[in-house]
Amino acid sequence: MMKVAFVGLGNMGGPMASNLVKAGHEVRGFDLSEASVRSASQDGVQPAGSLAEAVSDAECVITMLPKGQHVVAVWTDLTTLVAEGTLLIDCSTIDVESARQAHKLAAVMNCTSLDAPVSGGTTGAAGATLTFMVGGSEKGFGQGRPILEAMGKRIVHCGGNGAGQAAKICNNMILGISMIGVCEAFGLAEKLGLSHQALFDVASTSSGQCWSLTTYCPVPGPVPTSPANNDYRPGFAAALMLKDLQLSQDAARQTGAATPLGAHAAELYAEFDKAGHSAEDFSAIIQMLRQQAQG
Ligand code: NAD
């Protein structure tokens, strides 16, 4: 069992830290929000009043923060706070460049580091069923795996520094594009007088089959657990989909990759976000597409 410092106890980090406690690790938690620290402390996370207090004596430091700038700022502070050899793991979803910068900071400290973003959302965080996509050395992966296993059920080593973030944004670009494709198909079916159930029954067992259809079906009925049956409450918020699509487009620009559908999906989610729907599930974009058809 390890002494773990957990930095960023929000919607994801709070339950992840709590699962580390359940697995027997000694966890000290810090967040800029006192309310988040208090809430995590109810699950056995020892509250820390500062980053320095959280990481003193820690054998492993985990960050779960909103964006690349937050991760780089915290890891820069860590350079003067942690001992050589500490294992540093960032689980936030951030741009590949910032992830690589964080790895460089860790190397300066002689620390082992991993980028380990997740999929599975808040339900996966609560149930310890997250998938971790991990970038870093074989040795670092071996060290981090037992810790990650306390918070997830699938741990995939994707390659060297930044490979976890690369896998995450590529996957979510597929997800954003496929959700819009599924929404367009239901919109067209409605115009053609084809029932939602009939389209689902055919496409879910044919070549149109995908996760956006079979797990997050954007119309109520065919998949009773999808957010469409719950007034499009997330689920996976449209704001997070927009963030991930924008990360994919930043990466495409930097590397010169051609992603025309990714770019269009990012534009559509930006429009949806601007219209005030950022807190809805990302499948609710079907409603904006229907309105565009009427207009
Ligand atoms: P959140 O906003 O609920 O939590 C982030 C926390 O970080 C906040 O409590 C904030 O106070 C804290 N924070 C910010 N700067 C800090 C600092 N310098 N020091 C200490 N604490 C600081 O966000 P979340 O939903 O938990 O998401 C965290 C990360 O996980 C994001 O990168 C997000 O894209 C990713 N993610 C989220 C989901 C999801 O469904 N929510 C799914 C997959 C990945």
Short mmCIF file of C-alpha atoms and ligand atoms in Angstrom, two decimals:
data_model
loop_
_atom_site.label_atom_id
_atom_site.label_comp_id
_atom_site.label_asym_id
_atom_site.label_seq_id
_atom_site.Cartn_x
_atom_site.Cartn_y
_atom_site.Cartn_z
CA MET A 1 0.00 0.00 0.00
CA MET A 2 1.27 3.48 -0.82
CA LYS A 3 1.15 7.01 0.51
CA VAL A 4 -0.70 8.88 -2.23
CA ALA A 5 -1.31 12.62 -2.64
CA PHE A 6 -4.38 13.41 -4.75
CA VAL A 7 -4.62 16.92 -6.24
CA GLY A 8 -7.96 17.96 -7.75
CA LEU A 9 -10.91 16.43 -5.91
CA GLY A 10 -13.71 17.46 -8.30
CA ASN A 11 -16.41 15.35 -9.96
CA MET A 12 -13.84 12.77 -11.07
CA GLY A 13 -10.99 13.18 -8.59
CA GLY A 14 -13.20 12.99 -5.49
CA PRO A 15 -14.55 9.49 -6.14
CA MET A 16 -11.21 8.29 -7.57
CA ALA A 17 -9.43 9.32 -4.36
CA SER A 18 -12.12 7.60 -2.34
CA ASN A 19 -11.54 4.34 -4.26
CA LEU A 20 -7.83 4.53 -3.44
CA VAL A 21 -8.78 4.77 0.25
CA LYS A 22 -11.11 1.75 -0.13
CA ALA A 23 -8.21 -0.20 -1.67
CA GLY A 24 -6.15 0.46 1.47
CA HIS A 25 -3.90 3.31 0.32
CA GLU A 26 -3.15 6.24 2.62
CA VAL A 27 -4.50 9.22 0.67
CA ARG A 28 -3.99 12.91 1.38
CA GLY A 29 -6.09 15.22 -0.79
CA PHE A 30 -5.83 18.86 -1.87
CA ASP A 31 -8.12 21.06 -3.95
CA LEU A 32 -8.42 24.85 -4.30
CA SER A 33 -12.08 24.35 -3.36
CA GLU A 34 -12.45 23.76 0.37
CA ALA A 35 -15.87 22.21 -0.22
CA SER A 36 -14.30 19.51 -2.44
CA VAL A 37 -11.66 18.75 0.21
CA ARG A 38 -14.38 18.51 2.90
CA SER A 39 -16.49 16.21 0.75
CA ALA A 40 -13.53 13.88 0.02
CA SER A 41 -12.61 13.79 3.70
CA GLN A 42 -16.00 12.20 4.40
CA ASP A 43 -14.75 9.25 2.32
CA GLY A 44 -11.55 8.85 4.31
CA VAL A 45 -9.25 11.15 2.29
CA GLN A 46 -7.03 13.07 4.71
CA PRO A 47 -7.59 16.80 4.09
CA ALA A 48 -4.55 18.95 3.23
CA GLY A 49 -4.59 22.75 3.40
CA SER A 50 -1.95 23.20 0.70
CA LEU A 51 -0.21 21.38 -2.14
CA ALA A 52 2.95 21.19 -0.01
CA GLU A 53 1.08 19.55 2.87
CA ALA A 54 -0.59 17.06 0.53
CA VAL A 55 2.61 15.87 -1.13
CA SER A 56 5.00 15.81 1.81
CA ASP A 57 6.08 12.15 2.27
CA ALA A 58 3.97 11.03 -0.70
CA GLU A 59 5.31 8.08 -2.70
CA CYS A 60 2.87 8.84 -5.51
CA VAL A 61 1.18 12.10 -6.57
CA ILE A 62 -1.94 12.02 -8.77
CA THR A 63 -3.37 15.13 -10.44
CA MET A 64 -6.94 15.36 -11.81
CA LEU A 65 -7.33 18.94 -13.01
CA PRO A 66 -9.34 20.82 -15.63
CA LYS A 67 -6.75 21.80 -18.28
CA GLY A 68 -3.10 21.59 -19.40
CA GLN A 69 -2.24 24.97 -17.88
CA HIS A 70 -3.37 23.76 -14.43
CA VAL A 71 -1.37 20.53 -14.70
CA VAL A 72 1.82 22.29 -15.83
CA ALA A 73 1.45 24.89 -13.03
CA VAL A 74 0.96 22.23 -10.33
CA TRP A 75 3.77 19.99 -11.65
CA THR A 76 6.06 23.06 -11.76
CA ASP A 77 5.30 23.62 -8.07
CA LEU A 78 6.00 19.93 -7.42
CA THR A 79 9.59 20.36 -8.63
CA THR A 80 10.44 21.97 -5.30
CA LEU A 81 8.15 19.83 -3.16
CA VAL A 82 8.59 16.12 -3.92
CA ALA A 83 11.46 13.74 -3.32
CA GLU A 84 13.42 12.13 -6.15
CA GLY A 85 11.83 8.88 -7.28
CA THR A 86 8.25 9.90 -6.48
CA LEU A 87 5.76 8.47 -8.97
CA LEU A 88 3.77 11.29 -10.66
CA ILE A 89 0.56 10.46 -12.54
CA ASP A 90 -1.66 12.95 -14.34
CA CYS A 91 -5.18 11.64 -15.05
CA SER A 92 -6.65 14.89 -16.44
CA THR A 93 -7.61 15.19 -20.11
CA ILE A 94 -5.16 17.72 -21.53
CA ASP A 95 -3.30 18.57 -24.73
CA VAL A 96 -0.42 16.32 -25.73
CA GLU A 97 2.09 19.20 -25.61
CA SER A 98 1.30 20.04 -21.97
CA ALA A 99 1.45 16.34 -21.09
CA ARG A 100 4.94 16.09 -22.59
CA GLN A 101 5.96 19.28 -20.76
CA ALA A 102 4.79 17.69 -17.48
CA HIS A 103 6.89 14.57 -18.22
CA LYS A 104 9.93 16.85 -18.77
CA LEU A 105 9.35 18.52 -15.39
CA ALA A 106 9.22 15.08 -13.78
CA ALA A 107 12.49 14.09 -15.46
CA VAL A 108 14.17 17.20 -13.97
CA MET A 109 13.06 15.94 -10.52
CA ASN A 110 14.27 12.40 -11.29
CA CYS A 111 10.71 11.24 -10.86
CA THR A 112 8.86 8.59 -12.85
CA SER A 113 5.82 10.00 -14.64
CA LEU A 114 2.72 8.82 -16.48
CA ASP A 115 -0.01 10.56 -18.44
CA ALA A 116 -3.09 8.46 -17.70
CA PRO A 117 -6.34 10.07 -18.87
CA VAL A 118 -9.56 8.15 -18.35
CA SER A 119 -12.80 7.26 -20.02
CA GLY A 120 -15.89 6.11 -18.17
CA GLY A 121 -17.07 9.43 -16.72
CA THR A 122 -18.33 10.05 -13.21
CA THR A 123 -20.08 6.66 -13.05
CA GLY A 124 -16.82 4.91 -13.85
CA ALA A 125 -14.99 7.08 -11.31
CA ALA A 126 -17.51 6.18 -8.60
CA GLY A 127 -17.58 2.47 -9.44
CA ALA A 128 -13.81 2.09 -10.01
CA THR A 129 -14.52 0.91 -13.55
CA LEU A 130 -12.58 3.57 -15.48
CA THR A 131 -10.42 2.79 -18.49
CA PHE A 132 -6.94 4.33 -18.18
CA MET A 133 -4.97 5.16 -21.34
CA VAL A 134 -1.39 5.37 -20.21
CA GLY A 135 1.67 7.05 -21.70
CA GLY A 136 5.17 6.70 -20.25
CA SER A 137 7.97 4.20 -19.85
CA GLU A 138 7.45 0.43 -19.33
CA LYS A 139 9.00 0.81 -15.89
CA GLY A 140 6.64 3.66 -14.96
CA PHE A 141 3.67 1.69 -16.25
CA GLY A 142 4.66 -1.26 -14.08
CA GLN A 143 4.89 1.00 -11.03
CA GLY A 144 1.64 2.84 -11.69
CA ARG A 145 -0.50 -0.11 -12.68
CA PRO A 146 -1.42 -1.33 -9.15
CA ILE A 147 -2.50 2.21 -8.18
CA LEU A 148 -4.56 2.65 -11.34
CA GLU A 149 -6.17 -0.78 -10.82
CA ALA A 150 -7.73 0.53 -7.61
CA MET A 151 -9.63 3.11 -9.68
CA GLY A 152 -10.31 1.33 -12.96
CA LYS A 153 -10.91 -2.01 -14.61
CA ARG A 154 -8.95 -1.57 -17.85
CA ILE A 155 -5.42 -0.20 -17.90
CA VAL A 156 -3.87 0.13 -21.36
CA HIS A 157 -0.24 1.06 -21.99
CA CYS A 158 -0.44 3.14 -25.18
CA GLY A 159 3.24 4.04 -25.61
CA GLY A 160 5.74 6.69 -24.53
CA ASN A 161 5.22 10.15 -23.04
CA GLY A 162 1.93 11.72 -24.19
CA ALA A 163 0.59 8.51 -25.82
CA GLY A 164 -2.23 8.23 -23.27
CA GLN A 165 -3.49 11.73 -24.10
CA ALA A 166 -3.10 11.02 -27.82
CA ALA A 167 -5.26 7.88 -27.50
CA LYS A 168 -7.87 9.76 -25.47
CA ILE A 169 -8.36 12.62 -27.94
CA CYS A 170 -8.36 10.31 -30.97
CA ASN A 171 -11.01 8.12 -29.32
CA ASN A 172 -13.17 11.09 -28.36
CA MET A 173 -12.90 12.58 -31.84
CA ILE A 174 -14.41 9.31 -33.14
CA LEU A 175 -17.10 9.57 -30.45
CA GLY A 176 -18.06 13.18 -31.30
CA ILE A 177 -18.22 12.44 -35.03
CA SER A 178 -20.14 9.18 -34.56
CA MET A 179 -22.70 10.78 -32.24
CA ILE A 180 -23.48 13.45 -34.83
CA GLY A 181 -23.73 10.74 -37.50
CA VAL A 182 -26.19 8.74 -35.38
CA CYS A 183 -28.24 11.90 -34.64
CA GLU A 184 -28.37 12.74 -38.35
CA ALA A 185 -29.56 9.20 -39.15
CA PHE A 186 -32.41 9.43 -36.60
CA GLY A 187 -33.33 12.90 -37.95
CA LEU A 188 -33.47 11.54 -41.49
CA ALA A 189 -35.46 8.47 -40.35
CA GLU A 190 -38.03 10.80 -38.73
CA LYS A 191 -38.46 12.69 -42.02
CA LEU A 192 -38.80 9.38 -43.88
CA GLY A 193 -41.44 8.05 -41.48
CA LEU A 194 -39.20 5.26 -40.15
CA SER A 195 -39.64 4.53 -36.43
CA HIS A 196 -36.77 5.02 -33.97
CA GLN A 197 -37.06 1.39 -32.91
CA ALA A 198 -36.91 0.07 -36.49
CA LEU A 199 -33.77 2.10 -37.26
CA PHE A 200 -32.23 0.95 -33.99
CA ASP A 201 -33.08 -2.73 -34.59
CA VAL A 202 -31.45 -2.64 -38.02
CA ALA A 203 -28.45 -0.35 -37.42
CA SER A 204 -27.50 -1.84 -34.04
CA THR A 205 -26.96 -5.21 -35.72
CA SER A 206 -25.64 -3.89 -39.03
CA SER A 207 -22.68 -1.90 -40.28
CA GLY A 208 -23.97 1.33 -38.67
CA GLN A 209 -23.43 -0.19 -35.22
CA CYS A 210 -21.40 1.96 -32.80
CA TRP A 211 -21.26 2.99 -29.12
CA SER A 212 -23.15 6.25 -29.76
CA LEU A 213 -26.05 4.13 -31.03
CA THR A 214 -26.02 1.10 -28.76
CA THR A 215 -25.06 2.72 -25.43
CA TYR A 216 -25.88 6.43 -25.75
CA CYS A 217 -28.75 6.24 -28.25
CA PRO A 218 -29.80 9.91 -28.70
CA VAL A 219 -33.57 9.23 -28.82
CA PRO A 220 -35.61 7.87 -25.89
CA GLY A 221 -36.79 4.26 -26.09
CA PRO A 222 -34.39 1.84 -27.75
CA VAL A 223 -31.70 1.98 -25.01
CA PRO A 224 -33.53 2.66 -21.72
CA THR A 225 -30.34 3.67 -19.85
CA SER A 226 -29.22 6.31 -22.38
CA PRO A 227 -29.35 10.00 -21.29
CA ALA A 228 -32.12 10.67 -23.85
CA ASN A 229 -34.47 8.85 -21.46
CA ASN A 230 -33.47 11.17 -18.63
CA ASP A 231 -34.07 14.60 -20.22
CA TYR A 232 -30.51 14.47 -21.62
CA ARG A 233 -28.93 14.89 -18.19
CA PRO A 234 -25.27 13.84 -18.46
CA GLY A 235 -23.84 11.33 -18.92
CA PHE A 236 -21.05 13.03 -20.73
CA ALA A 237 -21.61 16.77 -20.80
CA ALA A 238 -21.51 18.59 -24.14
CA ALA A 239 -18.93 21.01 -22.66
CA LEU A 240 -16.50 18.11 -22.13
CA MET A 241 -17.10 16.81 -25.66
CA LEU A 242 -16.36 20.29 -27.02
CA LYS A 243 -13.18 20.45 -24.94
CA ASP A 244 -11.96 17.09 -26.25
CA LEU A 245 -12.82 17.94 -29.88
CA GLN A 246 -10.92 21.21 -29.55
CA LEU A 247 -7.93 19.30 -28.16
CA SER A 248 -8.12 16.99 -31.19
CA GLN A 249 -8.17 19.99 -33.53
CA ASP A 250 -5.22 21.65 -31.76
CA ALA A 251 -3.30 18.40 -32.18
CA ALA A 252 -4.36 18.10 -35.85
CA ARG A 253 -3.13 21.64 -36.55
CA GLN A 254 0.18 21.02 -34.77
CA THR A 255 0.86 17.75 -36.57
CA GLY A 256 -0.68 18.54 -39.97
CA ALA A 257 -3.23 15.69 -39.78
CA ALA A 258 -6.35 15.97 -41.97
CA THR A 259 -9.47 15.78 -39.78
CA PRO A 260 -12.27 17.53 -41.72
CA LEU A 261 -15.08 15.70 -39.91
CA GLY A 262 -13.42 16.28 -36.54
CA ALA A 263 -13.25 19.99 -37.39
CA HIS A 264 -16.92 20.08 -38.36
CA ALA A 265 -17.95 18.17 -35.22
CA ALA A 266 -16.00 20.73 -33.12
CA GLU A 267 -17.86 23.57 -34.88
CA LEU A 268 -21.25 21.97 -34.26
CA TYR A 269 -20.52 21.35 -30.56
CA ALA A 270 -19.22 24.96 -30.24
CA GLU A 271 -22.54 26.18 -31.67
CA PHE A 272 -24.47 23.89 -29.29
CA ASP A 273 -22.41 25.13 -26.35
CA LYS A 274 -22.94 28.79 -27.31
CA ALA A 275 -26.69 28.21 -27.47
CA GLY A 276 -26.59 27.37 -23.73
CA HIS A 277 -26.54 23.55 -23.79
CA SER A 278 -23.08 22.91 -22.35
CA ALA A 279 -24.42 21.15 -19.25
CA GLU A 280 -26.62 18.72 -21.23
CA ASP A 281 -25.49 15.32 -22.38
CA PHE A 282 -23.64 15.49 -25.69
CA SER A 283 -26.33 13.32 -27.35
CA ALA A 284 -28.78 16.25 -26.93
CA ILE A 285 -27.19 17.78 -30.04
CA ILE A 286 -29.92 15.88 -31.93
CA GLN A 287 -32.31 18.63 -30.82
CA MET A 288 -30.16 21.36 -32.41
CA LEU A 289 -29.97 19.35 -35.65
CA ARG A 290 -33.79 18.95 -35.68
CA GLN A 291 -34.18 22.72 -35.21
CA GLN A 292 -31.79 23.37 -38.08
CA ALA A 293 -33.95 21.11 -40.24
CA GLN A 294 -37.05 23.12 -39.36
CA GLY A 295 -35.33 26.50 -39.83
P1 NAD B 1 -13.96 19.36 -11.97
O1 NAD B 1 -14.00 20.76 -12.44
O2 NAD B 1 -15.15 18.78 -11.29
O3 NAD B 1 -12.70 19.15 -10.97
C1 NAD B 1 -11.45 19.77 -11.14
C2 NAD B 1 -10.98 20.19 -9.76
O4 NAD B 1 -9.66 20.71 -9.85
C3 NAD B 1 -11.84 21.30 -9.15
O5 NAD B 1 -12.36 20.83 -7.91
C4 NAD B 1 -10.87 22.46 -8.96
O6 NAD B 1 -11.11 23.23 -7.79
C5 NAD B 1 -9.54 21.73 -8.88
N1 NAD B 1 -8.38 22.55 -9.18
C6 NAD B 1 -8.17 23.38 -10.22
N2 NAD B 1 -6.92 23.92 -10.15
C7 NAD B 1 -6.34 23.40 -9.04
C8 NAD B 1 -5.06 23.56 -8.43
N3 NAD B 1 -4.14 24.37 -8.93
N4 NAD B 1 -4.81 22.88 -7.29
C9 NAD B 1 -5.74 22.06 -6.75
N5 NAD B 1 -6.97 21.87 -7.28
C10 NAD B 1 -7.26 22.54 -8.41
O7 NAD B 1 -13.55 18.49 -13.25
P2 NAD B 1 -13.75 16.91 -13.44
O8 NAD B 1 -15.06 16.63 -14.09
O9 NAD B 1 -13.36 16.22 -12.18
O10 NAD B 1 -12.64 16.63 -14.57
C11 NAD B 1 -11.25 16.60 -14.27
C12 NAD B 1 -10.51 16.17 -15.52
O11 NAD B 1 -11.00 14.89 -15.96
C13 NAD B 1 -10.70 17.12 -16.71
O12 NAD B 1 -9.48 17.23 -17.39
C14 NAD B 1 -11.78 16.43 -17.56
O13 NAD B 1 -11.69 16.77 -18.93
C15 NAD B 1 -11.44 14.96 -17.31
N6 NAD B 1 -12.55 14.04 -17.51
C16 NAD B 1 -13.78 14.31 -16.99
C17 NAD B 1 -14.84 13.41 -17.19
C18 NAD B 1 -16.21 13.69 -16.62
O14 NAD B 1 -17.17 12.97 -17.00
N7 NAD B 1 -16.38 14.64 -15.71
C19 NAD B 1 -14.63 12.24 -17.92
C20 NAD B 1 -13.34 11.96 -18.41
C21 NAD B 1 -12.31 12.87 -18.19
#
